[in-house]
XYZ file of C-alpha atoms in Angstrom:
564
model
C -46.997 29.494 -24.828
C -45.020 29.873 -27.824
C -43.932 28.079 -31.069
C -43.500 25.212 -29.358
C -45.849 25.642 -26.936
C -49.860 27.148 -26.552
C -50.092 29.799 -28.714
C -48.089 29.359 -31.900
C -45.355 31.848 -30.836
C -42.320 31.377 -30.334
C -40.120 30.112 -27.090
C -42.319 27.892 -24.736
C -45.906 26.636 -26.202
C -45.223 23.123 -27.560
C -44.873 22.261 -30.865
C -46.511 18.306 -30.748
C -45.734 15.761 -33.843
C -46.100 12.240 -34.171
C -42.972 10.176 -32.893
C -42.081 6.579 -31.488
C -40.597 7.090 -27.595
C -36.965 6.903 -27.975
C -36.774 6.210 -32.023
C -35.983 9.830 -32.614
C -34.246 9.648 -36.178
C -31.510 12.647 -36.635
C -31.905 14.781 -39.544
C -28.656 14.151 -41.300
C -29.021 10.252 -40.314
C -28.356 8.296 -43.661
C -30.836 7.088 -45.806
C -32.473 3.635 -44.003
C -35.298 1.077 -45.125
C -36.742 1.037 -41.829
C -39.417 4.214 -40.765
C -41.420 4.272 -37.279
C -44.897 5.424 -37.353
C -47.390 6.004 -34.866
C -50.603 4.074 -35.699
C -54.112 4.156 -33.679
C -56.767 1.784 -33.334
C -60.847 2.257 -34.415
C -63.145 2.409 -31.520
C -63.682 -0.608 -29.914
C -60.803 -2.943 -31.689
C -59.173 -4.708 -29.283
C -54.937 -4.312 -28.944
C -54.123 -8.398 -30.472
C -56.696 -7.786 -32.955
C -54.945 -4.012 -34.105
C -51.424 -5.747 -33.585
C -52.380 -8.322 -35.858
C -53.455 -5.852 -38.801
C -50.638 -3.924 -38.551
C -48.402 -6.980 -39.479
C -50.742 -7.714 -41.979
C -49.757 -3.657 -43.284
C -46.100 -4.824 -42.750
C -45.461 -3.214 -39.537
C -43.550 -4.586 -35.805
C -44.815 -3.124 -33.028
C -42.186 -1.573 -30.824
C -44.303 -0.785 -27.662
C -48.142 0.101 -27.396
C -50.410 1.768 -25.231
C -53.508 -0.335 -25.126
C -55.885 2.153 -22.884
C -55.854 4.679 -25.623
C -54.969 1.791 -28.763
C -51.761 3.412 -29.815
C -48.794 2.032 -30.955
C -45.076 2.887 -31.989
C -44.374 0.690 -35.159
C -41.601 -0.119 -37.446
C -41.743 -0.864 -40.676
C -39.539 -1.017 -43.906
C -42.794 -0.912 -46.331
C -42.784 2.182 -48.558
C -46.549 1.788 -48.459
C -47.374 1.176 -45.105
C -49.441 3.960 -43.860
C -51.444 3.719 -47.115
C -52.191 0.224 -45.936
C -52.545 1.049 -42.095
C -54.885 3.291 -43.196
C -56.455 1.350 -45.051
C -57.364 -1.467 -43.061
C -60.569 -1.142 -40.949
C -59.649 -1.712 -37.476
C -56.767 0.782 -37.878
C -57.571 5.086 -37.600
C -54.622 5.342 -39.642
C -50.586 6.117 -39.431
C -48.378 8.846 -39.072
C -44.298 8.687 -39.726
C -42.045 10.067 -37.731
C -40.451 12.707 -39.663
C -37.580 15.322 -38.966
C -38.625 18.812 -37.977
C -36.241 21.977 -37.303
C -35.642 23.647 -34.355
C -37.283 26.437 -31.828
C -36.197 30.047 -32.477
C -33.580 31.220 -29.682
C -36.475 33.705 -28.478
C -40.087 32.880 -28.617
C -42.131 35.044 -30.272
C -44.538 35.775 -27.230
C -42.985 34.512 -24.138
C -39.747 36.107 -24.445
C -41.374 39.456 -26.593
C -39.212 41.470 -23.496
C -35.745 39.926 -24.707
C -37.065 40.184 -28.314
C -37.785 43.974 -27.816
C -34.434 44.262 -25.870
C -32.102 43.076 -28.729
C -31.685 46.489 -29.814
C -31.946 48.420 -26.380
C -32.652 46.834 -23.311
C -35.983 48.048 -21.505
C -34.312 50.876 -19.027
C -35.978 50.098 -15.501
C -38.339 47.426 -14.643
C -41.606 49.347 -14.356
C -44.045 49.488 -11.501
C -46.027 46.857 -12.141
C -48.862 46.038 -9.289
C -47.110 44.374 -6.461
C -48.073 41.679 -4.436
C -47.797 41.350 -0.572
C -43.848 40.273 0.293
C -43.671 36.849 1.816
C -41.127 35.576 -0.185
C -37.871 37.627 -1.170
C -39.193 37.749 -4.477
C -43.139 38.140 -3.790
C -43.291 41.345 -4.154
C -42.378 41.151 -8.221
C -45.693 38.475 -8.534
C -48.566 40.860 -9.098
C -49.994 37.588 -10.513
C -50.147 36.180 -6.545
C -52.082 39.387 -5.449
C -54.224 39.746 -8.549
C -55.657 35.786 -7.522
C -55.364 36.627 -3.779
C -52.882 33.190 -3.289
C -51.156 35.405 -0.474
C -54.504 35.241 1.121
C -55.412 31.598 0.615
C -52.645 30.521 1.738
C -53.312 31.330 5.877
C -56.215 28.860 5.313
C -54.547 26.665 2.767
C -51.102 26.094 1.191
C -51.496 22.995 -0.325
C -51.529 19.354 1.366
C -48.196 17.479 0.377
C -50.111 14.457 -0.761
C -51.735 16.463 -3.450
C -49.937 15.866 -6.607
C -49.452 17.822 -9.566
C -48.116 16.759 -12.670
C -45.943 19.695 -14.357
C -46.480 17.455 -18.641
C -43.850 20.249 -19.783
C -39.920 20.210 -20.899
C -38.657 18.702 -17.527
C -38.267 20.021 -14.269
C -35.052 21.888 -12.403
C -35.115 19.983 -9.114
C -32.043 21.687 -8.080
C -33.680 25.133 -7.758
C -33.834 25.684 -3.397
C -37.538 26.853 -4.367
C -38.583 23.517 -6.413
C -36.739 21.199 -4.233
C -38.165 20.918 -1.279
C -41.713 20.085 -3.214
C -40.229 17.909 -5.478
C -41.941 14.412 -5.967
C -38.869 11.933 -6.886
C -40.591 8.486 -6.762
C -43.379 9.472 -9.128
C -41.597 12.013 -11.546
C -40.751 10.039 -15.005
C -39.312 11.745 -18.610
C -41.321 9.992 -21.639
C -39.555 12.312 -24.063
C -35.783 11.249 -24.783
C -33.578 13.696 -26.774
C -33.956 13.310 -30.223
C -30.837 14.717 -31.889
C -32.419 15.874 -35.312
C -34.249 18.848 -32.624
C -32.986 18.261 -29.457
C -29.197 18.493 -30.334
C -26.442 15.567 -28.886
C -27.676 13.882 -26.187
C -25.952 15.126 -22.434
C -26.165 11.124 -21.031
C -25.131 7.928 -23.225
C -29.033 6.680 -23.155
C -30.081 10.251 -24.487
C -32.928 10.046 -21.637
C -32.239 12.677 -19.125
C -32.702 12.083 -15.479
C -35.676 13.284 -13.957
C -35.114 16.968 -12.011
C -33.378 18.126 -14.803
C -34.817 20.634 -17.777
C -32.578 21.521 -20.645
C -35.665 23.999 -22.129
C -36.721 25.907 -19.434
C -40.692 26.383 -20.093
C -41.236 23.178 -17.490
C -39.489 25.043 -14.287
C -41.240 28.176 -15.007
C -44.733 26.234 -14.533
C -43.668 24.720 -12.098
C -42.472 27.326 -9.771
C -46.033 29.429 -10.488
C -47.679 26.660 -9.108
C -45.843 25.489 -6.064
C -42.307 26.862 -5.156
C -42.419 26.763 -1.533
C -42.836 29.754 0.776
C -39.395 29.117 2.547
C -38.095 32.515 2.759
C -35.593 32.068 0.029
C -36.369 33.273 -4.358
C -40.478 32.982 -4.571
C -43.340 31.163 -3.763
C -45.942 29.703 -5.868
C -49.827 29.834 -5.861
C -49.230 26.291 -3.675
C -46.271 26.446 -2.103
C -47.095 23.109 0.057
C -48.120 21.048 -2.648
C -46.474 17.844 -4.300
C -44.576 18.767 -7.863
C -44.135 15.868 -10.335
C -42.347 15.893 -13.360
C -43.894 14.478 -16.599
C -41.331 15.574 -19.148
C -43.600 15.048 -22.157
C -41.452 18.049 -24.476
C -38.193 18.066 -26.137
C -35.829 19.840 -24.608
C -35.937 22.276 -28.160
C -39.198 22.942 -27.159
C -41.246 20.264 -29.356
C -43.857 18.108 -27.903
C -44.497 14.537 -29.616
C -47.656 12.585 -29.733
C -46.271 9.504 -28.223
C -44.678 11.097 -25.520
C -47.959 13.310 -23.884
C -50.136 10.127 -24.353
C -48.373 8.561 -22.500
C -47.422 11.313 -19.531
C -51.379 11.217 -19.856
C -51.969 7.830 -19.223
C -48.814 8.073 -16.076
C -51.137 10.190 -15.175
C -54.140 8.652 -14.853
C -52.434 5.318 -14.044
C -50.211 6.483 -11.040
C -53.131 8.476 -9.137
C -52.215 12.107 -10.380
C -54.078 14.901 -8.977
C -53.524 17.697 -11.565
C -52.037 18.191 -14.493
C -51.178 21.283 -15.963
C -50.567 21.661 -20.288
C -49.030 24.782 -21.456
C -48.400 23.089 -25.411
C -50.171 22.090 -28.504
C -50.017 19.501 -31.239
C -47.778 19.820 -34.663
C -47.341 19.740 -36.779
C -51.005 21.116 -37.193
C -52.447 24.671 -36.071
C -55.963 22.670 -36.276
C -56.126 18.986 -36.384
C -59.039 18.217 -38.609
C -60.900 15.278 -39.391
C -61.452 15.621 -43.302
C -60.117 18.774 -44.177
C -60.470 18.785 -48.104
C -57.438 21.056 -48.430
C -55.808 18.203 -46.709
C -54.366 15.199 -48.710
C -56.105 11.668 -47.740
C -52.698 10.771 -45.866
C -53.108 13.772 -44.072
C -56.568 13.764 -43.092
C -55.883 9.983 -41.258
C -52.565 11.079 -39.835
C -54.760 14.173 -38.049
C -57.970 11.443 -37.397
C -55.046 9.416 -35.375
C -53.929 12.765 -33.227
C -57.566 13.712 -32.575
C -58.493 9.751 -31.274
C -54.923 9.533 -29.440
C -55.391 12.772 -27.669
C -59.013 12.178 -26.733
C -58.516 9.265 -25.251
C -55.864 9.732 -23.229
C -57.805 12.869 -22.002
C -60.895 10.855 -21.277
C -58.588 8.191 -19.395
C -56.585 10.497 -17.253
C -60.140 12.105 -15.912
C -61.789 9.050 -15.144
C -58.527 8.259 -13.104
C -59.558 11.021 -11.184
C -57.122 13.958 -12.546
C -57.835 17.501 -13.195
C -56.884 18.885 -16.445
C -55.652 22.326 -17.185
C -54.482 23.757 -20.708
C -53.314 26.909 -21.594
C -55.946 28.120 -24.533
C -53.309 29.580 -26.943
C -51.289 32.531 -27.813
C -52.621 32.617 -31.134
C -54.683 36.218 -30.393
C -57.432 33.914 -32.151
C -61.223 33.111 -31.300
C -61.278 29.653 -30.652
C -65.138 29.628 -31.914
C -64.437 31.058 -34.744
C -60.733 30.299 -36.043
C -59.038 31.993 -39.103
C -57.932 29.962 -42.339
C -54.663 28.244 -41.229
C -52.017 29.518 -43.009
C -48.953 27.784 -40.675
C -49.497 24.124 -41.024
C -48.004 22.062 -41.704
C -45.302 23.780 -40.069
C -42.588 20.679 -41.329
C -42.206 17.880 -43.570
C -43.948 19.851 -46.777
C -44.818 23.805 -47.202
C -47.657 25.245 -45.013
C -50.778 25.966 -47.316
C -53.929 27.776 -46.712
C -56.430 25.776 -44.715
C -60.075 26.540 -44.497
C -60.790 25.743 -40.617
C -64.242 23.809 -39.814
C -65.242 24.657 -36.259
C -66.954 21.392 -35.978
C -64.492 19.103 -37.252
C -60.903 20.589 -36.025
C -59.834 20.685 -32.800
C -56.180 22.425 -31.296
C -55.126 20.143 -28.828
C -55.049 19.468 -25.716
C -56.789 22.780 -24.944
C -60.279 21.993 -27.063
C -59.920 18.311 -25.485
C -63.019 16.719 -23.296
C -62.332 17.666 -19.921
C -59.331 20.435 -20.220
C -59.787 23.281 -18.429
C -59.102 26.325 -20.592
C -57.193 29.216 -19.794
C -56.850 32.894 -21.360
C -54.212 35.213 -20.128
C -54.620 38.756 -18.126
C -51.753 41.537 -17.536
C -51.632 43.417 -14.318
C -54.009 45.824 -15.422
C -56.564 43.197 -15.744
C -57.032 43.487 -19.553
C -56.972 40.244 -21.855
C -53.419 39.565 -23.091
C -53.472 40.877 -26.167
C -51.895 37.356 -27.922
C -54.397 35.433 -25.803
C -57.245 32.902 -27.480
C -60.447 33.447 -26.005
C -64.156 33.078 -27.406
C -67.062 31.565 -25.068
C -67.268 28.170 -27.170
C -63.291 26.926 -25.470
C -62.916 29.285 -22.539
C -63.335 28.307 -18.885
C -61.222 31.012 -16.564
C -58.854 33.939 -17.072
C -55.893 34.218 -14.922
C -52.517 36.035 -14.587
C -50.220 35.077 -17.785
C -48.206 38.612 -18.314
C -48.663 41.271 -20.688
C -45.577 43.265 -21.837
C -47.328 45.910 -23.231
C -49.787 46.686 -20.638
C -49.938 49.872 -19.190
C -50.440 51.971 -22.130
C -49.343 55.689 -20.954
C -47.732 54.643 -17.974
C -44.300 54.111 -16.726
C -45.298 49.997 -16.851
C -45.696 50.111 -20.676
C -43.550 47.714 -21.972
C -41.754 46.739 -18.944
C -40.346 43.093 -17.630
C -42.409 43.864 -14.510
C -45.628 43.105 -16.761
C -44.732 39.406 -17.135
C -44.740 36.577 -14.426
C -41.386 35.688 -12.869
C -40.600 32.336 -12.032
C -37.972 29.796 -11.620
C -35.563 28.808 -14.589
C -32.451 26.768 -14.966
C -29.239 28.509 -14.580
C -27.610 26.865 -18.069
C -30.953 27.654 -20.100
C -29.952 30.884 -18.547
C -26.619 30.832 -19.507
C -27.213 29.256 -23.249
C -29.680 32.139 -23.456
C -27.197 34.873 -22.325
C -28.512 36.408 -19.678
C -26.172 34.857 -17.007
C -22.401 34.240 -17.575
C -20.309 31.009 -17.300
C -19.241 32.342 -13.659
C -22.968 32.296 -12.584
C -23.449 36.149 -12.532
C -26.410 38.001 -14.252
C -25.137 39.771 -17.343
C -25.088 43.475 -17.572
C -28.394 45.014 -19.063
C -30.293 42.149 -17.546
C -30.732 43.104 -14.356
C -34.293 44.239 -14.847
C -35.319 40.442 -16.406
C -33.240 37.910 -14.304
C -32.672 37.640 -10.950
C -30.496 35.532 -8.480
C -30.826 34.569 -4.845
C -28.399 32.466 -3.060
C -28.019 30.881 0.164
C -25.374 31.186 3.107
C -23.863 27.961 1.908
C -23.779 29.482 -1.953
C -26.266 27.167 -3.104
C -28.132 29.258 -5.701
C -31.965 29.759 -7.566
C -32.432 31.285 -10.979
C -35.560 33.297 -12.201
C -36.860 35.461 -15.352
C -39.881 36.632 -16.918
C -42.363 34.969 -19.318
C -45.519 35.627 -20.681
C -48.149 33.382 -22.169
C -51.313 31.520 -21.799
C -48.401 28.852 -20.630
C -47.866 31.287 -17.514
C -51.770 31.556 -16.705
C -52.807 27.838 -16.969
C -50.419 27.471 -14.410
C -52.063 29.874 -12.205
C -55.068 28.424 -12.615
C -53.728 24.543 -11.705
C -52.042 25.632 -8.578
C -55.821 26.665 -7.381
C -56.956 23.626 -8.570
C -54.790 21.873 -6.468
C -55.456 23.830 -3.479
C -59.257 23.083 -3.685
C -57.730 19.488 -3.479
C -56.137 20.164 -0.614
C -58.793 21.874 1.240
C -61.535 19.747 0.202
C -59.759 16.430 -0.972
C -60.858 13.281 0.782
C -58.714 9.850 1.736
C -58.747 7.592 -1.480
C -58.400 3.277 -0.478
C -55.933 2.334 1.618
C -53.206 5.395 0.481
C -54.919 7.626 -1.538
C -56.188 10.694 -1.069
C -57.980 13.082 -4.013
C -61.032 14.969 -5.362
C -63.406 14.131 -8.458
C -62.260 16.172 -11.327
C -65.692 17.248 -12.090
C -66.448 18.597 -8.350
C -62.648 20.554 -8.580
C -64.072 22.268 -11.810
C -67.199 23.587 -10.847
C -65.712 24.902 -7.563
C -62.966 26.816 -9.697
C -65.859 27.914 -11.741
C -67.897 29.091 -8.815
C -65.239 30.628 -7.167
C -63.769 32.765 -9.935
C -63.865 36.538 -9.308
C -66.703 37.292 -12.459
C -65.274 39.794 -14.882
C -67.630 41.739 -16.972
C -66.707 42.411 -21.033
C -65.129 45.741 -21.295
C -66.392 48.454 -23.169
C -66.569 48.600 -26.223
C -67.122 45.000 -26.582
C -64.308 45.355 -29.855
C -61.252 45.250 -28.449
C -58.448 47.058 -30.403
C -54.537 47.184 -29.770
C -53.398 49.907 -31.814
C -51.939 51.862 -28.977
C -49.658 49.019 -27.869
C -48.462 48.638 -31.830
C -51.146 45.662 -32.943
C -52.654 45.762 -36.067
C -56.199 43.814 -36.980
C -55.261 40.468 -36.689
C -55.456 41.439 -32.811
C -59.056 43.006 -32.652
C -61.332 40.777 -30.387
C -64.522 40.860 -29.823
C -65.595 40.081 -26.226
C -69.031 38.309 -26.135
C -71.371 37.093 -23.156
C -72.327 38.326 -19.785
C -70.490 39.524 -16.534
C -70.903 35.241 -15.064
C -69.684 34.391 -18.491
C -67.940 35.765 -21.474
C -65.365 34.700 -24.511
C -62.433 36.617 -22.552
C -62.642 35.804 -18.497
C -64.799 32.328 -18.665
C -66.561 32.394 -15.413
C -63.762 35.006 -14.043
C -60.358 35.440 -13.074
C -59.381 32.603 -10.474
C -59.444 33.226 -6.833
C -57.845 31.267 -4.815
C -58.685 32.888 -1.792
C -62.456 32.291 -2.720
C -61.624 28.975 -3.887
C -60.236 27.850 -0.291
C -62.621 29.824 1.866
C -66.108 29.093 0.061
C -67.827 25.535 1.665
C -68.363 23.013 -1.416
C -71.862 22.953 -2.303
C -73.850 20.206 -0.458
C -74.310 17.636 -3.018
C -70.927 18.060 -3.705
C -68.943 15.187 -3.587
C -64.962 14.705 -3.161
């Protein structure tokens, strides 16, 4: 993930804030009276009742989301939040505010391009490779390492399992996404907002759906289920239903308002799986009384916790199956450092003692998100990837440019995961040229594969928890498949509970390595990185309950008692 995205790096891991749908305010807008503020209900308040305090706090509700008591409000009240907050049916209220922008390369997901500025990475290494079925296939060690080029004689996916890609958008024009692509369900909650997203490309600054303007939401979705069609790549399940729930900016940022409500889509609209490679701004850790936090603070972060939480808890009781990426923050989850980043807008960061047991990064520490830590092709744990046994769940491939330490794979693209990615991201990037055509000295990073009737597919390299969570959804959704029952009339699905303990039980167990304290000083890390790997071979703080199999997962019976 990156800035904006899981890990706090610095290309695709989500940056989340607190914004109205739609209200996006630019940053050089002129002074106005009016503000819009998120504001969350107490436990058990019904919506009239909040409604009705937050006119009495001198707010107008603009639209609400009464299964998880949020609402987008307006007011013109200097003092309104202090009086939101302040009233006891209401968790509190958080303005919209500007932020800035993404860095042009993320600090983890793009460390290849980063590392190239200067001299671009001669050849692309000899990274493990996987068994060709697509042109492509044999660059996805990632496929091989989870044994999806196995699963798939058994299953590829069923097309009425859907899974929802809550990301930047999704390229529907790539000849690999297309054919998977779920039109009538997809939906973008996330308008541009010109303060980070730029000007708007259509007059109601709410792209179409099939369309991604950042990237990071084709990438997860071609891990998880470009088709096997004998054209670019295939994904872990290539038969499976892709939906688009553009929840993120296209700069990257992902907004309160808009995940809740992707969330609640979700939930709502019969969603199999949903993958989350982002967390929440503008806070590392959102904490419930921090004392280095101000009182305004402290409710604004109460409101993200509740908001997040619930919409969680509702999508899973809908019957979808949650996966987050756990962070590229090189960080044990169980035992985080003093935040030193946050808040990352609107006032200076500060130092911030971090309780364990009142702050929570979200989604990933959520109730019922499936957390996932990132492995190179050698195996090792990513050496920017969370872990710690109190947050973890499963390892699986995410990329690892500096695996391979005293091999020709050190520091090669070949250690990342390939994927799909929009030719003008592409192109803003500079890696392909107006005319279409790869750039010299990128050879090695981007690739192009066209059709006899010149229609064309774009992919590149990433790393990041962001590229293993989807590796770990795409075997969710083939236990779906394979074990998934018919739902009413139409339906057809698999309790979220029963899909998690079968990834669990099918995961390929991973002992600790030895030593226990892993150090990075041969790939150029200094302390910060050290991690300490505790727990058993069935269970530790850097594999979970193993690295997911997806051959396993579609070949081993359900238990008895378990139930679809």
């Amino acid at each position: 993930m990156s800035k904006r995205f899981t890990a706090r790096t610095v290309a695709t891991a989500a940056v989340l804030a607190l914004t109205a749908t739609g209200l996006g305010v630019p940053a050089n807008a002129a002074p106005s009276d009016s503000r819009t503020f998120t504001v969350v209900a107490e436990d058990g308040v019904a919506a009239d009742t909040a409604v009705a305090a937050i006119k009495a706090a001198g707010g107008t509700v603009v639209s609400r989301s009464d299964e998880v008591g949020m609402f987008q409000v307006s007011s013109d009240r200097a003092d309104f939040a202090a009086r939101a907050t302040a009233a006891p049916t209401l968790i509190g209220a958080a303005e919209q505010k500007a932020i800035g922008r993404k860095p042009k390369l993320d600090r983890v997901e793009q460390e290849h391009l980063r590392a190239a500025a200067g001299a671009r990475a001669g050849a692309a290494g000899a990274a493990k490779k996987g068994a060709k079925l697509d042109p492509l296939d044999d660059k996805l060690w990632g496929l091989e390492m989870i044994r999806a080029d196995k699963a798939r004689k058994i299953e590829p996916g069923d097309r009425r399992v859907t899974v929802g890609v809550l990301d930047t958008g999704v390229d529907a024009s790539n000849p690999d996404i297309a054919p998977n692509f779920n039109w009538s369900l997809s939906r973008n909650f996330a308008p541009d907002l010109t303060d980070v997203d730029g000007p708007c490309e259509v007059a109601s600054c709410l792209d179409p759906v099939g369309t991604d303007d950042g990237g990071h939401g084709t990438h997860v979705a071609g891990t998880i289920g470009a088709a096997a069609n004998g054209f670019g790549l295939s994904g872990v399940a290539p038969n499976v239903s892709l939906v688009e729930l553009k929840g993120g900016q296209d700069s990257g940022y992902f907004f309160l308002d808009p995940v809740v409500n992707a969330l609640v889509y979700a939930g709502r609209s019969g969603i199999d799986v949903v993958n989350m490679s982002f967390y929440v701004d503008p806070w590392l850790y959102n904490c419930t009384a921090n004392p280095a936090d101000s009182p305004e603070d402290q409710a604004e972060q109460r409101a993200i916790i509740k908001a997040m939480k619930r919409a969680l808890v509702f999508a899973h009781n809908k019957g979808v199956t949650l996966v987050g990426a756990l962070g590229n923050n090189n960080e044990d989850l169980g035992a985080p450092r003093t935040d030193v980043t946050s808040p990352d807008y609107g006032a200076d960061p500060y130092p911030r003692p971090i309780d364990n047991e009142s702050c929570w990064d979200l989604p990933t520490e959520g109730p019922h998100v499936i957390g996932v830590s990132s492995v190179g092709p050698s195996g090792k744990k990513s050496d920017f990837s969370n872990y710690g046994t109190e947050q973890i769940s499963v390892a699986a491939p995410g990329g690892w440019f500096r695996d391979g330490f005293g091999t020709d794979t050190f520091r090669t693209d070949a250690n990342l995961i390939l994927s799909s990615y929009p030719k003008h991201v592409l192109q803003e990037e500079g890696s392909v040229d107006a005319d279409g055509n790869i750039v010299a000295g990128f050879e090695d990073s981007v690739f192009k594969q066209c059709k006899a009737n010149g229609e064309c597919g774009y992919y590149t390299y990433l790393q990041g928890t962001s590229m293993a969570s989807p590796h770990a959804a795409g075997v969710a959704a083939l236990i779906v498949s394979r074990y998934g029952k018919a739902q009413g009339r139409t339906g057809f699905g698999m309790s979220p509970d029963q899909v998690e303990q079968h990834l669990y039980r099918t995961a390929a167990e991973h002992a600790c390595p030895e030593p226990r304290l892993q150090q990075y000083r041969n790939e150029g890390r200094d302390e910060t990185y050290d991690a300490y790997c505790a727990g058993g071979v069935n269970f530790n703080g850097f594999y979970g309950y193993g690295i997911v199999d997806a051959y396993s997962a579609v070949k081993t019976p359900l238990k008895p008692n378990a139930r679809p």
